[in-house]
CSV table of C-alpha atoms in Angstrom, one decimal:
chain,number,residue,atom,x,y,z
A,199,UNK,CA,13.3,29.4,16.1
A,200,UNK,CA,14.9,26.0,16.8
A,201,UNK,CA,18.3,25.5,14.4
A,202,UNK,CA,19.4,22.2,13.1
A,203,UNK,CA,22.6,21.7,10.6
A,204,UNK,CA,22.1,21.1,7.4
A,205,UNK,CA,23.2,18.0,7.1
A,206,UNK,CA,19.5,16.4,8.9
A,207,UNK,CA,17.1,16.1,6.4
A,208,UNK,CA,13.8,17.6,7.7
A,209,UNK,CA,10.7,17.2,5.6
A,210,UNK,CA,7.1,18.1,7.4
A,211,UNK,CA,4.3,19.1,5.1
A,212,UNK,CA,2.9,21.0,7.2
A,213,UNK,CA,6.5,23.7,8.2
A,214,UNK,CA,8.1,25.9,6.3
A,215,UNK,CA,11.9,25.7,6.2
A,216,UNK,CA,14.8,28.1,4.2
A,217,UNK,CA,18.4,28.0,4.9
A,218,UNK,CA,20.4,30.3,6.4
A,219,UNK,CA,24.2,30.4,6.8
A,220,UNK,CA,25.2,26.6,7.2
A,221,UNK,CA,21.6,26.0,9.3
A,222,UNK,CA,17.7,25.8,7.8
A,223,UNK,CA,15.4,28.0,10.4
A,224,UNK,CA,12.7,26.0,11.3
A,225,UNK,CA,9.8,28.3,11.3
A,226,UNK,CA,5.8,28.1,11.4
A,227,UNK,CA,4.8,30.7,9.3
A,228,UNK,CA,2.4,27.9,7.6
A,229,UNK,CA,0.7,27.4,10.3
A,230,UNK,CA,0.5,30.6,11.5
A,231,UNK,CA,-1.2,31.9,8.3
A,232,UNK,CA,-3.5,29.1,8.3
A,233,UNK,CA,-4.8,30.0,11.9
A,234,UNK,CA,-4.9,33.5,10.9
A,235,UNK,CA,-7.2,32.7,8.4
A,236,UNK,CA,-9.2,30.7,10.4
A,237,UNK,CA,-9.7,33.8,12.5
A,238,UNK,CA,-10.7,36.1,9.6
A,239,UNK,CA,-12.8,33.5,8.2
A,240,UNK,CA,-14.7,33.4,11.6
A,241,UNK,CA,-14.9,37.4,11.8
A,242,UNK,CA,-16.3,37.8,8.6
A,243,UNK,CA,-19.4,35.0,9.3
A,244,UNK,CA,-20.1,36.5,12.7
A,245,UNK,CA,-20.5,40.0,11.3
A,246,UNK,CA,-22.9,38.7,8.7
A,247,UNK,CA,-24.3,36.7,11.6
A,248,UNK,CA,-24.7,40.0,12.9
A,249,UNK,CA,-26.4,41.8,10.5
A,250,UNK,CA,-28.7,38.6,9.7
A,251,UNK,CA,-30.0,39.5,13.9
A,252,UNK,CA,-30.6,43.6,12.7
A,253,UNK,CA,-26.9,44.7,14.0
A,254,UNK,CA,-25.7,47.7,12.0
A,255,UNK,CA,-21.7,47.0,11.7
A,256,UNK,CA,-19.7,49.7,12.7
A,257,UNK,CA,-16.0,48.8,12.8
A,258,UNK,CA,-14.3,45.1,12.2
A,259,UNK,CA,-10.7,45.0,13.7
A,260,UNK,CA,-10.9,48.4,15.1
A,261,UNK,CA,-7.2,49.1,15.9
A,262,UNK,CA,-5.7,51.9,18.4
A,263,UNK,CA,-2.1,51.4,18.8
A,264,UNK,CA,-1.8,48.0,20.1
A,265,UNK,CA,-5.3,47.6,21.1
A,266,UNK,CA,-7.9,46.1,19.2
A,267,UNK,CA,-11.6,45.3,19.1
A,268,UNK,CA,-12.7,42.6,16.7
A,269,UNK,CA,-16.1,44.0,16.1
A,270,UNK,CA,-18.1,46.9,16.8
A,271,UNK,CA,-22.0,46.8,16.4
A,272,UNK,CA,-24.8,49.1,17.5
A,273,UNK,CA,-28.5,47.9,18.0
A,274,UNK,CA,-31.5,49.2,20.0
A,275,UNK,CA,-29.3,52.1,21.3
A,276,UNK,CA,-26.7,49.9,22.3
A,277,UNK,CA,-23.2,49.8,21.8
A,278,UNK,CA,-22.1,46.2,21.4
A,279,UNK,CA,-18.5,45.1,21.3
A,280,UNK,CA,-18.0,41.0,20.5
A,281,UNK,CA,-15.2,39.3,20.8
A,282,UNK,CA,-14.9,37.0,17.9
A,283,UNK,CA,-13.3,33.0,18.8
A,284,UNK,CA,-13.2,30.5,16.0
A,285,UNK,CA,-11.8,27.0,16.7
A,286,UNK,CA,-11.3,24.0,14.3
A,287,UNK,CA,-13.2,21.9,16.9
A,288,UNK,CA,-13.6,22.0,21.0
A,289,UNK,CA,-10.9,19.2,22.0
A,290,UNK,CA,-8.9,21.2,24.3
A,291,UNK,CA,-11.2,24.4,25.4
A,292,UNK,CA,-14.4,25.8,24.6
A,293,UNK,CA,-13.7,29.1,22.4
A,294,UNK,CA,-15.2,31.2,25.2
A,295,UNK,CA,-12.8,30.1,27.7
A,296,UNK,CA,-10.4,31.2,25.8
A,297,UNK,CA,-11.4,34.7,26.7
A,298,UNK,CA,-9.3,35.0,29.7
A,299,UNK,CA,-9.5,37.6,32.4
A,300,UNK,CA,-6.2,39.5,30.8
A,301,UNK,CA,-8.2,39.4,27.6
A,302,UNK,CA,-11.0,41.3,29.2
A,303,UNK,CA,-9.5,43.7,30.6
A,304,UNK,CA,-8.0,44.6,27.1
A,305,UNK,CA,-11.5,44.6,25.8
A,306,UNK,CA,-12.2,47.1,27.8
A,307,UNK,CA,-9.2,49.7,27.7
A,308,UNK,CA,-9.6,49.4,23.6
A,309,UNK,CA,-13.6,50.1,24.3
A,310,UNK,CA,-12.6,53.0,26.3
A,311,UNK,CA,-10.4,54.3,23.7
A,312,UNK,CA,-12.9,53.6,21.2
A,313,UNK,CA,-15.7,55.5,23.3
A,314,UNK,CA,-13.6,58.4,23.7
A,315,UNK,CA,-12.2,59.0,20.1
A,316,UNK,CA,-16.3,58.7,18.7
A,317,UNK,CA,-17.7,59.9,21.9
A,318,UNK,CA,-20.0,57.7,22.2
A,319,UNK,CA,-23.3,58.1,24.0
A,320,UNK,CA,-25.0,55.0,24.4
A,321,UNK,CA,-25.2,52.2,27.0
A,322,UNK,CA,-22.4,49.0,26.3
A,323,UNK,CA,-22.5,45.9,26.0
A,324,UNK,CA,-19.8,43.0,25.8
A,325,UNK,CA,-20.6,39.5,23.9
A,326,UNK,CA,-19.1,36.9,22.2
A,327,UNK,CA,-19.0,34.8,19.3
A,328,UNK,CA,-17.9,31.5,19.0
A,329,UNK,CA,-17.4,29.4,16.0
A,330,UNK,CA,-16.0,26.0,15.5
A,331,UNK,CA,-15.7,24.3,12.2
A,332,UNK,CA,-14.0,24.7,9.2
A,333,UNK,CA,-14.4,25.5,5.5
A,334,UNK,CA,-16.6,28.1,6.3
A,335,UNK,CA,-19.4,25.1,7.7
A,336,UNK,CA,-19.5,26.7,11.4
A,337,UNK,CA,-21.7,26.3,14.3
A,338,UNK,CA,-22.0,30.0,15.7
A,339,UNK,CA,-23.2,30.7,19.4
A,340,UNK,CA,-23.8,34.0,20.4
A,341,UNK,CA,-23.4,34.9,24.1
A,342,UNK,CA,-24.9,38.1,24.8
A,343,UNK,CA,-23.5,40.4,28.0
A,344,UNK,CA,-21.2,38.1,28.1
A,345,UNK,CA,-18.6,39.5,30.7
A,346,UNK,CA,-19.2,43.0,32.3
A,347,UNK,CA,-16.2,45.2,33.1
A,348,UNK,CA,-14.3,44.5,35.5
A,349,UNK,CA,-13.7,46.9,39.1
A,350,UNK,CA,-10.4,47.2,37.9
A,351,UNK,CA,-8.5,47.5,34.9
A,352,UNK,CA,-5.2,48.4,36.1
């Protein structure tokens, strides 16, 4: 939060403001709900992606305390768990670099919680989505075993 007196007039389009005490909090909950969005937006076309390729759908934002798995599929007696990135454009960084090793490895402790609470018997794979556009006109890639589990995910 960055705090500026009230007596500067400040006036972006694009921030939300609302005072408190004798200072307006300076906040980016606009922006922040519009990236949010974006994100939900891009989950919901790659699990329609999904089922277009034969995928039956089995969880979208699985949750288990403060892990979370965007989506869970299941095709040809595979378990596949994507990782869903959706970007306005691909100025700074490809969406798939965006999957970090730290990312991964939370992938993969939320997959083994997922695989223990269903006990899950088939083989698993890891891919991801990209999308990048906006207004719902996306170019989708899907990269297939994208990442394999790391040695270690301590």
């Amino acid at each position: 939060m960055v705090y500026v007196p009230t007596t500067y007039q400040i006036s972006p389009s694009s921030c939300h403001y609302y005072a408190s005490s004798s200072y307006i909090r300076f906040s980016k909950f606009v922006l922040m709900a519009q990236h949010n969005q974006l994100g939900k937006t891009g989950e919901e076309r790659a699990a329609e992606y999904l089922i277009s390729k034969g995928y039956i759908i089995r969880d979208i934002n699985w949750r288990s305390g403060k892990m979370e798995l965007d989506i869970v599929a299941y095709r040809d007696k595979t378990l596949v768990v994507v990782e869903v990135k959706t970007r306005k454009n691909n100025e700074f960084l490809r969406p798939e670099e965006a999957v970090t090793f730290r990312k991964i490895k939370n992938i993969i402790q939320a997959t083994d919680a997922y695989i223990r609470m269903f006990d899950i018997p088939f083989d698993i794979r890891f891919d991801i989505i990209t999308l990048v556009g906006e207004n719902e006109d996306f170019q989708i890639e899907h990269i297939e075993d994208a990442f394999l589990p790391p040695l270690n995910c301590r």
